[in-house]
Short mmCIF file of C-alpha atoms and ligand atoms in Angstrom, two decimals:
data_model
loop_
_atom_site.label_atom_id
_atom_site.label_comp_id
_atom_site.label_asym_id
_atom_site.label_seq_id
_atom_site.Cartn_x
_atom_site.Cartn_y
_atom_site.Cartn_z
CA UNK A 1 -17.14 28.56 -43.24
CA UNK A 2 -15.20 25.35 -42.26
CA UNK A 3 -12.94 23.35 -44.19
CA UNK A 4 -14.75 20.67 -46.33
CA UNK A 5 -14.51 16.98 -46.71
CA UNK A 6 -13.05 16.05 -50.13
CA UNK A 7 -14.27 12.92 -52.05
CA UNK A 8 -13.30 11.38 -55.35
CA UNK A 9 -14.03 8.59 -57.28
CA UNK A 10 -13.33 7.64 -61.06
CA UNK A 11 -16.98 8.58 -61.76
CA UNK A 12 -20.63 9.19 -59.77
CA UNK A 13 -20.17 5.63 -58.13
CA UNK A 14 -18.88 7.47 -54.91
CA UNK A 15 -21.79 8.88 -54.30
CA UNK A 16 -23.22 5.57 -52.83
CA UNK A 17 -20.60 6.68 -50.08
CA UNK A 18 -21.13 10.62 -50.28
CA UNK A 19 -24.75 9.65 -49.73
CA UNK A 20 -23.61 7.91 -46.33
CA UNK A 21 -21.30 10.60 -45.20
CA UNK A 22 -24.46 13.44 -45.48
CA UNK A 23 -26.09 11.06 -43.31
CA UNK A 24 -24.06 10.84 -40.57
CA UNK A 25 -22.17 14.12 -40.83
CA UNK A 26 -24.91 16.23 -41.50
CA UNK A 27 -22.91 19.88 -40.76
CA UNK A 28 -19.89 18.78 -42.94
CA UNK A 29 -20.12 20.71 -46.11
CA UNK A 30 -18.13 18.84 -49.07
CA UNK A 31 -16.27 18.70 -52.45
CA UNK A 32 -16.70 15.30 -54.70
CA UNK A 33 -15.00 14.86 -57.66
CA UNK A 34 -16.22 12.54 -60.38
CA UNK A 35 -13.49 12.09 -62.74
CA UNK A 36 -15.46 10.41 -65.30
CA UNK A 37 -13.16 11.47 -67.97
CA UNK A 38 -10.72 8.60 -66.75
CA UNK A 39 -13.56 5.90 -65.63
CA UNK A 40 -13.29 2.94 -65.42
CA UNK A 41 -9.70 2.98 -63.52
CA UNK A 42 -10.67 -0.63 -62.87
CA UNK A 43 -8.75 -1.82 -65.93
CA UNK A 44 -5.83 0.42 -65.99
CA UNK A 45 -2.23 0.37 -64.49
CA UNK A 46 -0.94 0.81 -60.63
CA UNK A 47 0.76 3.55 -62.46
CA UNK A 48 -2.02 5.15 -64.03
CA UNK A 49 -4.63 4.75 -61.06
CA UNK A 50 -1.61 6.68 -58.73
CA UNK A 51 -1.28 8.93 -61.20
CA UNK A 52 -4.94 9.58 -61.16
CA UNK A 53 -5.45 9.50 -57.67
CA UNK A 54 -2.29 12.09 -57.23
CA UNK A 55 -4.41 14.79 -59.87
CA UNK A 56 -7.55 14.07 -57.74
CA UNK A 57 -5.48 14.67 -54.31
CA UNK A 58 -4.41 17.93 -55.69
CA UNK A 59 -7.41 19.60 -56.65
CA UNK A 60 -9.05 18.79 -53.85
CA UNK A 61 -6.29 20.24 -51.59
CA UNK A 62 -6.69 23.47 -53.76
CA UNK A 63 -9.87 23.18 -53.03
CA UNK A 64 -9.05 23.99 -49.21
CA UNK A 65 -10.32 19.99 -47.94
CA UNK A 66 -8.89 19.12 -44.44
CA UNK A 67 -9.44 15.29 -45.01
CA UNK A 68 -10.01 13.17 -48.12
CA UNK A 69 -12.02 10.28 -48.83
CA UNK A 70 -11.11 7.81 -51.54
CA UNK A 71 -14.32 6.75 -52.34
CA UNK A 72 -13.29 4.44 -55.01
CA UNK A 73 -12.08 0.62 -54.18
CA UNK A 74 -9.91 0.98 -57.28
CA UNK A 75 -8.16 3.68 -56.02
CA UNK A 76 -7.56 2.58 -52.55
CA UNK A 77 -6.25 -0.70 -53.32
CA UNK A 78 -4.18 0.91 -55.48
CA UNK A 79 -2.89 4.08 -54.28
CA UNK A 80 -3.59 4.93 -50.62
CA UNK A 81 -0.72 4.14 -49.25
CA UNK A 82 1.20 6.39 -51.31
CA UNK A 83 -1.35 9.35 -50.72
CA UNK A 84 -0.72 8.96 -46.77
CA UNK A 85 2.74 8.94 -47.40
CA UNK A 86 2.87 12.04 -49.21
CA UNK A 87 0.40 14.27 -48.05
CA UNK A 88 -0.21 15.73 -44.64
CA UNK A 89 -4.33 15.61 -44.30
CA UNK A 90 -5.82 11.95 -43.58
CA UNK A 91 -7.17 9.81 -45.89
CA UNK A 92 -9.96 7.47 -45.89
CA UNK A 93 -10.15 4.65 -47.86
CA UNK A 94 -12.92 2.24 -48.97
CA UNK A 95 -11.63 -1.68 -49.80
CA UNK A 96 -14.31 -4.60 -50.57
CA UNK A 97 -15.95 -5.41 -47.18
CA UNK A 98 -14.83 -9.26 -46.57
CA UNK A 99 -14.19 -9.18 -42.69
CA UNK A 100 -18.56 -8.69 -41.89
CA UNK A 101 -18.74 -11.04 -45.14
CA UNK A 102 -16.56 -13.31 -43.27
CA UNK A 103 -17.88 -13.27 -40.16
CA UNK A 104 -21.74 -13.38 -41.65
CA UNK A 105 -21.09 -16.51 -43.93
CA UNK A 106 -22.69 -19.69 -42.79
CA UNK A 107 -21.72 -21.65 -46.02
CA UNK A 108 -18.11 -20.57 -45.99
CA UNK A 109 -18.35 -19.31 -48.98
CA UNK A 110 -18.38 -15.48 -49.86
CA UNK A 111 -18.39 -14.03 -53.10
CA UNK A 112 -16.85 -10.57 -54.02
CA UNK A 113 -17.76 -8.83 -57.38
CA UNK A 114 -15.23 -5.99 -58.04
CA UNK A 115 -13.46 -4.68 -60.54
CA UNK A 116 -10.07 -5.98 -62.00
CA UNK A 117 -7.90 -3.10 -60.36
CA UNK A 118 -9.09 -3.91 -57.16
CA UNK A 119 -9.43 -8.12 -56.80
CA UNK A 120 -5.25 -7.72 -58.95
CA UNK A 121 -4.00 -5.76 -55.85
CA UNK A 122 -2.17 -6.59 -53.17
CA UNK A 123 -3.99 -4.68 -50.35
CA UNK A 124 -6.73 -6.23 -51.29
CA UNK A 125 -5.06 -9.62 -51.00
CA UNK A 126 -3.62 -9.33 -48.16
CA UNK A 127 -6.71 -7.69 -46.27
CA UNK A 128 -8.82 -10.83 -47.81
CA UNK A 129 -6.39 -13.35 -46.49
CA UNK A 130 -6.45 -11.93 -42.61
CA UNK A 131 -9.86 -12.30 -42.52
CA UNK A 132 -10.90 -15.32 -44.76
CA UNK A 133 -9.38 -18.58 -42.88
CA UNK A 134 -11.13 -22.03 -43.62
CA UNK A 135 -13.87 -19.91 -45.94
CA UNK A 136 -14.03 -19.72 -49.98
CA UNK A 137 -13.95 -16.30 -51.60
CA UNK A 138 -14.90 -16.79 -54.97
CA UNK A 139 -13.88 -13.29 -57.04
CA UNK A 140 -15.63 -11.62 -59.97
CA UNK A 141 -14.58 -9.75 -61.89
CA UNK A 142 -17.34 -6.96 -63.17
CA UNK A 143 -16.25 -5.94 -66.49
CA UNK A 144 -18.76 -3.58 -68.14
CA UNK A 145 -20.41 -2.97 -65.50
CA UNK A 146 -18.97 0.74 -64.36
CA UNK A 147 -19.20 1.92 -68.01
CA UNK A 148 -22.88 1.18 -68.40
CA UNK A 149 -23.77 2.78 -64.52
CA UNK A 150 -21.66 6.11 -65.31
CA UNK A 151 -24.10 6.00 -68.69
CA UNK A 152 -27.37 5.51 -66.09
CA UNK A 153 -28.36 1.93 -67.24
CA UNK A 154 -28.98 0.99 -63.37
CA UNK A 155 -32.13 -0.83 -64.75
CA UNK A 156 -31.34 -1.75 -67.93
CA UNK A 157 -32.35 -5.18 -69.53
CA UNK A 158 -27.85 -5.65 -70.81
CA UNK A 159 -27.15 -4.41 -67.14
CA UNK A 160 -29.52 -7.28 -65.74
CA UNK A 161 -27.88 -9.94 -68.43
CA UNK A 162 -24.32 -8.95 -67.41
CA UNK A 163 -25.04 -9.05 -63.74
CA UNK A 164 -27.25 -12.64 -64.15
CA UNK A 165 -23.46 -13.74 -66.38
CA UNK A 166 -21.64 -12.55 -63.41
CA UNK A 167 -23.91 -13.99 -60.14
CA UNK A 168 -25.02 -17.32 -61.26
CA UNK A 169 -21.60 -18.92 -60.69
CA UNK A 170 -21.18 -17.60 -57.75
CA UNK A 171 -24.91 -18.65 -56.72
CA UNK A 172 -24.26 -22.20 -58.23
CA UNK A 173 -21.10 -22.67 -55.50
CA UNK A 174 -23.32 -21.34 -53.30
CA UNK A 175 -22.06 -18.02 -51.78
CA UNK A 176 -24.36 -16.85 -48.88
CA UNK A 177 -22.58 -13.37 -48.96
CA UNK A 178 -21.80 -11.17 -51.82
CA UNK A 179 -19.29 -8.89 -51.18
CA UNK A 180 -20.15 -5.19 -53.27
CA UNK A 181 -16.38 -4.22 -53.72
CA UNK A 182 -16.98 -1.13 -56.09
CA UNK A 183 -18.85 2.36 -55.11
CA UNK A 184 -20.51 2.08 -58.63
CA UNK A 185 -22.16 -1.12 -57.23
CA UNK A 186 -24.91 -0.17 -54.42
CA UNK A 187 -26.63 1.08 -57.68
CA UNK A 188 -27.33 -1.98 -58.88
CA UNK A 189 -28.77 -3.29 -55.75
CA UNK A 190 -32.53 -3.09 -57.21
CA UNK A 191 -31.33 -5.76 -59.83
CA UNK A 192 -28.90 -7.79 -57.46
CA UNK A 193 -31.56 -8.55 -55.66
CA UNK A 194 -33.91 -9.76 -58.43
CA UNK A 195 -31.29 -12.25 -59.10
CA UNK A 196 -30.03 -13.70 -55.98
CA UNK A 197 -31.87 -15.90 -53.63
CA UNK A 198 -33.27 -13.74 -50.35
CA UNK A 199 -31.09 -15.49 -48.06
CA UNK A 200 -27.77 -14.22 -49.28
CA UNK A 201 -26.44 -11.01 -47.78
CA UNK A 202 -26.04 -8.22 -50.16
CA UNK A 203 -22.82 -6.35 -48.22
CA UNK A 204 -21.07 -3.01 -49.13
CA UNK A 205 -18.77 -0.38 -47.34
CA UNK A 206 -20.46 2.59 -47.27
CA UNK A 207 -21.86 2.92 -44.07
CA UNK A 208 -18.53 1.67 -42.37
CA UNK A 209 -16.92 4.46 -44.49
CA UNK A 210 -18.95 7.39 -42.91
CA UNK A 211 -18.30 5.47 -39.58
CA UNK A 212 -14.14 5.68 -40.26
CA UNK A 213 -14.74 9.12 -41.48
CA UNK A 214 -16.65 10.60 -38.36
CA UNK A 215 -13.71 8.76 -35.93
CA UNK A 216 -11.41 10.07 -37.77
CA UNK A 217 -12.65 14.05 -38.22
CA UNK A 218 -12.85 13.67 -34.44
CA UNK A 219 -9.32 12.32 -33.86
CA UNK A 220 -8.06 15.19 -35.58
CA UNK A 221 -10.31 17.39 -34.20
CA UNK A 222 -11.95 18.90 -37.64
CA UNK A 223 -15.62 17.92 -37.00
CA UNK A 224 -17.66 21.45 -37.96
CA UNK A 225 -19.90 23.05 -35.80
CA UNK A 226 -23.60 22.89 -36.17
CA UNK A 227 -24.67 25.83 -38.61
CA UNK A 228 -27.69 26.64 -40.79
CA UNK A 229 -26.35 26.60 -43.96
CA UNK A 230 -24.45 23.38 -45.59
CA UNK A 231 -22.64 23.24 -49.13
CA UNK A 232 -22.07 20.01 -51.61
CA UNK A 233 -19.94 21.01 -54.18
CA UNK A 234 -19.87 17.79 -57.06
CA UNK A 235 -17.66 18.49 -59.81
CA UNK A 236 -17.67 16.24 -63.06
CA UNK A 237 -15.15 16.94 -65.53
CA UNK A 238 -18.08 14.87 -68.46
CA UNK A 239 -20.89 16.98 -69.37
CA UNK A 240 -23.93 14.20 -68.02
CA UNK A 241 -27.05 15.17 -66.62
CA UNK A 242 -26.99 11.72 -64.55
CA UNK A 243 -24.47 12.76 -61.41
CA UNK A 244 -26.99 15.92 -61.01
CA UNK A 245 -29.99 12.94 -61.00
CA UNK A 246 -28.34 11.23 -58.08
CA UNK A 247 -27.42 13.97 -55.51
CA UNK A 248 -29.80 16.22 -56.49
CA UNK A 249 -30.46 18.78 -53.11
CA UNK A 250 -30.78 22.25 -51.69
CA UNK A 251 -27.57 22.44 -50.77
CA UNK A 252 -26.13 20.59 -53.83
CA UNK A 253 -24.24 22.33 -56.98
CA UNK A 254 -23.21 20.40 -59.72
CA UNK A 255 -20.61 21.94 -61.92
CA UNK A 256 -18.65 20.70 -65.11
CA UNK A 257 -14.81 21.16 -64.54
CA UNK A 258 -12.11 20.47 -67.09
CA UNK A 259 -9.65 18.22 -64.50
N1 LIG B 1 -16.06 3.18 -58.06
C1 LIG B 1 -14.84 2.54 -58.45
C2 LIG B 1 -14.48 1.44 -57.44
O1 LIG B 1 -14.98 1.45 -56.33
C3 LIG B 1 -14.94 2.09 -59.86
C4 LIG B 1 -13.64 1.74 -60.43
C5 LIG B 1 -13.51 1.91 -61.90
O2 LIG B 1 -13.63 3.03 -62.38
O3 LIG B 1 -13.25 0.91 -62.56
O4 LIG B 1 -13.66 0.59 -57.67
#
């Protein structure tokens, strides 16, 4: 067997991206670990998040992974830089997708919902202002909202009133774009789109993620044959039945692991 692709995120949100990679690198086997222990990192320190990310990095690289992806905006904003600087297999990271946002927006102004981590650092700022001359980017924070998707409210009537809190400003300067800048996020499409108008663009990263991750497997030359059989290895170190709901598979084991 090959090497596989490692993934983390602070919790099961990263498996909006996982989900992508599978698709597109369908002989890749992987290793995704939801450290749901530590969610949200979206309100803790740079310190805390690299310290985090550096745990994550580790087991992963026990875990024999030839390339990691940070499947976590939090984390990427936050500690990427440091991981390519200290570790020899390449990284991929994931960062609120404002350039297609930018380049899609008719009325100039594009909205990002993400968590605090994220719209505090200064990757993200300085990513946001390369792209974003002569438009509006109105930020949101989403407080709350990681917590109640690692507990499986997706649908829930608090998870709708949070998001409807959160939107409707955003709506009322009207934003034609929203910008998903969170992994946790694509699961609350189903309600995003009950409560924004059909003409703004609902816009995450995860398909541009699988993209940078296939380009960059083949730049190193670490793209796996084609072969019959395929592993997913998810690891949560929280005992929840609701990462095994959402990657569910033949190929799939999901395993509690104290990390
Ligand atoms: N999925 C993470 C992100 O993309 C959530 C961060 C958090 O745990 O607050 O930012």
């Amino acid at each position: 067997m090959g090497k596989p692709i490692g993934i983390f995120d602070s919790g099961i949100g990263g498996t909006s991206i996982w989900k992508e990679i599978v698709k597109l690198l369908p002989h890749e086997d992987t290793v995704y670990l939801a450290d749901s222990a530590n969610a949200p990192y979206g309100a803790k320190s740079n310190e805390e998040i690299l310290r985090l990310c550096i745990k994550n990095t580790e087991l992963l690289l026990q875990k024999n992974c030839k390339l990691i992806v940070v499947a976590c905006n939090t984390a990427t904003t936050n500690a990427v830089d440091y991981l390519r600087t200290n570790y020899d297999v390449p990284f991929i990271g994931i960062e609120p997708a404002i350039k297609p946002a930018a380049l899609q927006t008719k009325t100039k102004k594009v909205g990002v919902l993400a968590t605090k981590g994220t719209l505090a650092s200064t990757l993200f700022h300085s990513t946001s202002k390369m792209f974003t001359e002569g438009i509006t980017v109105l930020e949101q924070e989403g407080t709350g909202l990681v917590e109640l998707i690692e507990g499986g409210q997706m649908h829930a009537a608090e998870t709708r009133a949070l998001l409807k809190r959160y939107l409707d400003p955003m709506l009322e300067q009207q934003i034609d774009c929203l910008v998903l800048g969170c992994t946790h996020y694509p699961y609350l499409v189903p309600l995003i789109k009950e409560l924004v108008p059909p003409a703004v663009r609902v816009i995450d990263s995860g398909e541009a993620v699988a993209r940078q991750t296939r380009a960059v497997l083949e730049k190193h030359n670490l793209e796996e044959e084609p072969k019959s059989s395929i592993d997913h290895w998810f690891y949560s170190n929280t005992k929840s039945d609701i990462l095994a709901s959402l990657v569910s598979g033949p190929s799939v084991s999901v395993e509690y692991l104290d990390f």
